[in-house]
Amino acid sequence: MKFTAKSYAFLLLFCVVVFTAQSQEVSKSFSGIKKINLTTSSGSCRLVKGGSNDVQVKVTYTYSSDNYRPLMEQEGGTLMLKEDFQNQKSYSGNSSWVLTLPENMEVNFSSGSGNFDAIDLTVNVTANSGSGNYGWTNVKGDSKVNT
């Protein structure tokens, strides 16, 4: 079988489309935040200490963008984060939220089955997960966790 330049171009385009569709990312920055509420169906969350007073939110997901939207809304000093599923009842994929934040934030996390971890920061956390795991590494502050 002989490959032409057109065949290689089509193969390259196909690979780019396939690999790009597998993982998508949304990033946003917010200022003036004192409290974060994050609700996911099965998405995981990681809290990381940032170097500024802004909150950086990065969501990586493999759901179809026809069926999934990460929602991020600021209401005064509160940041509301959640997953919006549309069009059907069963979904294939996953999501991961990374929140880079300043010290002494208040974070409320709720998930059906998502994991939750925090690294190297002082934070007050209330977290509920039906079947997720929790991991704290060098974390200070009040924690109320239910799984």
PDB file of C-alpha atoms in Angstrom:
ATOM      1  CA  MET A   1       0.000   0.000   0.000  1.00  0.00           C
ATOM      2  CA  LYS A   2       1.431   3.337  -1.054  1.00  0.00           C
ATOM      3  CA  PHE A   3       0.879   6.444   1.073  1.00  0.00           C
ATOM      4  CA  THR A   4       0.660   9.817  -0.606  1.00  0.00           C
ATOM      5  CA  ALA A   5       1.154  13.269   0.915  1.00  0.00           C
ATOM      6  CA  LYS A   6      -2.646  13.576   1.000  1.00  0.00           C
ATOM      7  CA  SER A   7      -2.916  10.326   2.997  1.00  0.00           C
ATOM      8  CA  TYR A   8      -0.329  11.525   5.509  1.00  0.00           C
ATOM      9  CA  ALA A   9      -2.083  14.881   5.862  1.00  0.00           C
ATOM     10  CA  PHE A  10      -5.417  13.151   6.515  1.00  0.00           C
ATOM     11  CA  LEU A  11      -3.809  10.808   9.061  1.00  0.00           C
ATOM     12  CA  LEU A  12      -2.152  13.721  10.849  1.00  0.00           C
ATOM     13  CA  LEU A  13      -5.435  15.677  10.946  1.00  0.00           C
ATOM     14  CA  PHE A  14      -7.271  12.617  12.274  1.00  0.00           C
ATOM     15  CA  CYS A  15      -4.712  12.148  15.076  1.00  0.00           C
ATOM     16  CA  VAL A  16      -4.892  15.823  16.071  1.00  0.00           C
ATOM     17  CA  VAL A  17      -8.706  15.685  16.252  1.00  0.00           C
ATOM     18  CA  VAL A  18      -8.749  12.442  18.241  1.00  0.00           C
ATOM     19  CA  PHE A  19      -6.114  13.505  20.777  1.00  0.00           C
ATOM     20  CA  THR A  20      -7.520  17.016  21.162  1.00  0.00           C
ATOM     21  CA  ALA A  21     -11.028  15.704  21.818  1.00  0.00           C
ATOM     22  CA  GLN A  22      -9.825  13.431  24.614  1.00  0.00           C
ATOM     23  CA  SER A  23      -8.989  16.187  27.110  1.00  0.00           C
ATOM     24  CA  GLN A  24     -10.153  19.776  27.322  1.00  0.00           C
ATOM     25  CA  GLU A  25      -9.116  22.505  29.724  1.00  0.00           C
ATOM     26  CA  VAL A  26     -10.658  25.715  31.047  1.00  0.00           C
ATOM     27  CA  SER A  27      -8.690  28.186  33.202  1.00  0.00           C
ATOM     28  CA  LYS A  28      -9.885  31.388  34.878  1.00  0.00           C
ATOM     29  CA  SER A  29      -8.610  33.807  37.499  1.00  0.00           C
ATOM     30  CA  PHE A  30     -10.696  35.562  40.169  1.00  0.00           C
ATOM     31  CA  SER A  31      -9.877  38.340  42.627  1.00  0.00           C
ATOM     32  CA  GLY A  32     -11.523  39.370  45.904  1.00  0.00           C
ATOM     33  CA  ILE A  33     -12.493  35.794  46.797  1.00  0.00           C
ATOM     34  CA  LYS A  34     -12.893  34.820  50.478  1.00  0.00           C
ATOM     35  CA  LYS A  35     -15.034  31.671  50.103  1.00  0.00           C
ATOM     36  CA  ILE A  36     -15.283  28.922  47.464  1.00  0.00           C
ATOM     37  CA  ASN A  37     -18.189  26.497  46.979  1.00  0.00           C
ATOM     38  CA  LEU A  38     -17.430  23.607  44.593  1.00  0.00           C
ATOM     39  CA  THR A  39     -20.030  20.968  43.722  1.00  0.00           C
ATOM     40  CA  THR A  40     -19.206  18.082  41.367  1.00  0.00           C
ATOM     41  CA  SER A  41     -20.912  14.873  40.320  1.00  0.00           C
ATOM     42  CA  SER A  42     -17.746  12.807  40.250  1.00  0.00           C
ATOM     43  CA  GLY A  43     -15.050  15.396  39.646  1.00  0.00           C
ATOM     44  CA  SER A  44     -11.981  15.549  41.851  1.00  0.00           C
ATOM     45  CA  CYS A  45     -10.496  18.671  43.418  1.00  0.00           C
ATOM     46  CA  ARG A  46      -6.977  19.646  44.466  1.00  0.00           C
ATOM     47  CA  LEU A  47      -6.182  22.756  46.512  1.00  0.00           C
ATOM     48  CA  VAL A  48      -2.723  24.247  46.033  1.00  0.00           C
ATOM     49  CA  LYS A  49      -1.115  27.264  47.697  1.00  0.00           C
ATOM     50  CA  GLY A  50      -0.758  30.179  45.324  1.00  0.00           C
ATOM     51  CA  GLY A  51       1.662  33.080  45.232  1.00  0.00           C
ATOM     52  CA  SER A  52      -0.908  35.908  45.038  1.00  0.00           C
ATOM     53  CA  ASN A  53      -4.276  36.948  46.473  1.00  0.00           C
ATOM     54  CA  ASP A  54      -6.079  35.759  43.337  1.00  0.00           C
ATOM     55  CA  VAL A  55      -7.771  32.381  42.960  1.00  0.00           C
ATOM     56  CA  GLN A  56      -6.793  30.410  39.857  1.00  0.00           C
ATOM     57  CA  VAL A  57      -9.224  27.719  38.675  1.00  0.00           C
ATOM     58  CA  LYS A  58      -8.194  25.070  36.161  1.00  0.00           C
ATOM     59  CA  VAL A  59     -10.613  22.351  35.049  1.00  0.00           C
ATOM     60  CA  THR A  60      -9.456  19.481  32.874  1.00  0.00           C
ATOM     61  CA  TYR A  61     -12.182  17.172  31.551  1.00  0.00           C
ATOM     62  CA  THR A  62     -12.809  14.390  29.076  1.00  0.00           C
ATOM     63  CA  TYR A  63     -16.608  14.703  28.840  1.00  0.00           C
ATOM     64  CA  SER A  64     -18.067  15.800  25.532  1.00  0.00           C
ATOM     65  CA  SER A  65     -18.414  19.592  25.470  1.00  0.00           C
ATOM     66  CA  ASP A  66     -21.922  19.015  24.060  1.00  0.00           C
ATOM     67  CA  ASN A  67     -22.895  17.499  27.421  1.00  0.00           C
ATOM     68  CA  TYR A  68     -20.647  19.180  29.999  1.00  0.00           C
ATOM     69  CA  ARG A  69     -19.815  22.716  31.070  1.00  0.00           C
ATOM     70  CA  PRO A  70     -17.772  23.751  34.103  1.00  0.00           C
ATOM     71  CA  LEU A  71     -19.579  26.754  35.612  1.00  0.00           C
ATOM     72  CA  MET A  72     -17.662  29.493  37.453  1.00  0.00           C
ATOM     73  CA  GLU A  73     -19.558  32.446  38.927  1.00  0.00           C
ATOM     74  CA  GLN A  74     -18.385  35.100  41.355  1.00  0.00           C
ATOM     75  CA  GLU A  75     -20.960  36.631  43.704  1.00  0.00           C
ATOM     76  CA  GLY A  76     -19.155  39.276  45.764  1.00  0.00           C
ATOM     77  CA  GLY A  77     -16.446  37.473  47.747  1.00  0.00           C
ATOM     78  CA  THR A  78     -17.889  33.996  47.032  1.00  0.00           C
ATOM     79  CA  LEU A  79     -16.845  31.852  44.073  1.00  0.00           C
ATOM     80  CA  MET A  80     -19.439  29.284  42.997  1.00  0.00           C
ATOM     81  CA  LEU A  81     -18.029  26.366  40.975  1.00  0.00           C
ATOM     82  CA  LYS A  82     -20.086  23.468  39.644  1.00  0.00           C
ATOM     83  CA  GLU A  83     -20.546  21.014  36.832  1.00  0.00           C
ATOM     84  CA  ASP A  84     -23.423  21.428  34.388  1.00  0.00           C
ATOM     85  CA  PHE A  85     -24.461  18.272  32.539  1.00  0.00           C
ATOM     86  CA  GLN A  86     -26.913  18.568  29.661  1.00  0.00           C
ATOM     87  CA  ASN A  87     -28.857  16.478  27.162  1.00  0.00           C
ATOM     88  CA  GLN A  88     -28.653  12.989  28.704  1.00  0.00           C
ATOM     89  CA  LYS A  89     -28.602  11.095  31.989  1.00  0.00           C
ATOM     90  CA  SER A  90     -25.490   8.959  31.514  1.00  0.00           C
ATOM     91  CA  TYR A  91     -22.058  10.397  30.797  1.00  0.00           C
ATOM     92  CA  SER A  92     -18.675   8.971  29.953  1.00  0.00           C
ATOM     93  CA  GLY A  93     -15.618  10.907  31.099  1.00  0.00           C
ATOM     94  CA  ASN A  94     -14.097  12.628  34.114  1.00  0.00           C
ATOM     95  CA  SER A  95     -13.101  16.017  35.431  1.00  0.00           C
ATOM     96  CA  SER A  96     -10.363  17.362  37.654  1.00  0.00           C
ATOM     97  CA  TRP A  97     -10.437  20.807  39.301  1.00  0.00           C
ATOM     98  CA  VAL A  98      -7.224  22.447  40.531  1.00  0.00           C
ATOM     99  CA  LEU A  99      -7.735  25.528  42.701  1.00  0.00           C
ATOM    100  CA  THR A 100      -4.647  27.619  43.362  1.00  0.00           C
ATOM    101  CA  LEU A 101      -5.485  29.941  46.219  1.00  0.00           C
ATOM    102  CA  PRO A 102      -4.098  32.205  48.929  1.00  0.00           C
ATOM    103  CA  GLU A 103      -3.864  31.203  52.586  1.00  0.00           C
ATOM    104  CA  ASN A 104      -6.853  31.235  54.980  1.00  0.00           C
ATOM    105  CA  MET A 105      -9.629  30.651  52.442  1.00  0.00           C
ATOM    106  CA  GLU A 106     -12.911  28.939  53.268  1.00  0.00           C
ATOM    107  CA  VAL A 107     -13.651  26.045  50.900  1.00  0.00           C
ATOM    108  CA  ASN A 108     -16.823  23.926  50.726  1.00  0.00           C
ATOM    109  CA  PHE A 109     -16.538  20.841  48.523  1.00  0.00           C
ATOM    110  CA  SER A 110     -19.331  18.394  47.704  1.00  0.00           C
ATOM    111  CA  SER A 111     -19.084  15.446  45.291  1.00  0.00           C
ATOM    112  CA  GLY A 112     -20.831  12.180  44.623  1.00  0.00           C
ATOM    113  CA  SER A 113     -17.580  10.297  44.142  1.00  0.00           C
ATOM    114  CA  GLY A 114     -14.752  12.773  43.584  1.00  0.00           C
ATOM    115  CA  ASN A 115     -11.442  12.783  45.430  1.00  0.00           C
ATOM    116  CA  PHE A 116     -10.318  15.851  47.379  1.00  0.00           C
ATOM    117  CA  ASP A 117      -6.800  16.799  48.425  1.00  0.00           C
ATOM    118  CA  ALA A 118      -4.918  19.838  49.669  1.00  0.00           C
ATOM    119  CA  ILE A 119      -1.198  20.554  49.679  1.00  0.00           C
ATOM    120  CA  ASP A 120       0.951  22.984  51.690  1.00  0.00           C
ATOM    121  CA  LEU A 121      -1.563  25.617  52.790  1.00  0.00           C
ATOM    122  CA  THR A 122      -3.714  26.956  55.595  1.00  0.00           C
ATOM    123  CA  VAL A 123      -7.385  26.550  54.670  1.00  0.00           C
ATOM    124  CA  ASN A 124     -10.753  25.973  56.358  1.00  0.00           C
ATOM    125  CA  VAL A 125     -12.509  23.083  54.640  1.00  0.00           C
ATOM    126  CA  THR A 126     -15.952  21.522  54.790  1.00  0.00           C
ATOM    127  CA  ALA A 127     -16.112  18.517  52.460  1.00  0.00           C
ATOM    128  CA  ASN A 128     -18.652  15.790  51.659  1.00  0.00           C
ATOM    129  CA  SER A 129     -18.188  12.936  49.212  1.00  0.00           C
ATOM    130  CA  GLY A 130     -20.249   9.801  48.721  1.00  0.00           C
ATOM    131  CA  SER A 131     -17.286   7.599  47.859  1.00  0.00           C
ATOM    132  CA  GLY A 132     -14.263   9.835  47.280  1.00  0.00           C
ATOM    133  CA  ASN A 133     -10.940   9.875  49.100  1.00  0.00           C
ATOM    134  CA  TYR A 134      -9.351  12.752  51.019  1.00  0.00           C
ATOM    135  CA  GLY A 135      -5.664  13.556  51.307  1.00  0.00           C
ATOM    136  CA  TRP A 136      -4.038  16.370  53.292  1.00  0.00           C
ATOM    137  CA  THR A 137      -0.313  17.093  52.958  1.00  0.00           C
ATOM    138  CA  ASN A 138       1.060  19.782  55.291  1.00  0.00           C
ATOM    139  CA  VAL A 139      -2.375  21.432  55.712  1.00  0.00           C
ATOM    140  CA  LYS A 140      -3.396  23.666  58.616  1.00  0.00           C
ATOM    141  CA  GLY A 141      -6.827  25.040  59.511  1.00  0.00           C
ATOM    142  CA  ASP A 142     -10.244  23.687  60.432  1.00  0.00           C
ATOM    143  CA  SER A 143     -11.461  20.608  58.542  1.00  0.00           C
ATOM    144  CA  LYS A 144     -14.891  18.972  58.580  1.00  0.00           C
ATOM    145  CA  VAL A 145     -14.845  15.962  56.281  1.00  0.00           C
ATOM    146  CA  ASN A 146     -17.548  13.363  55.616  1.00  0.00           C
ATOM    147  CA  THR A 147     -17.249  10.394  53.279  1.00  0.00           C
TER     148      THR A 147
END
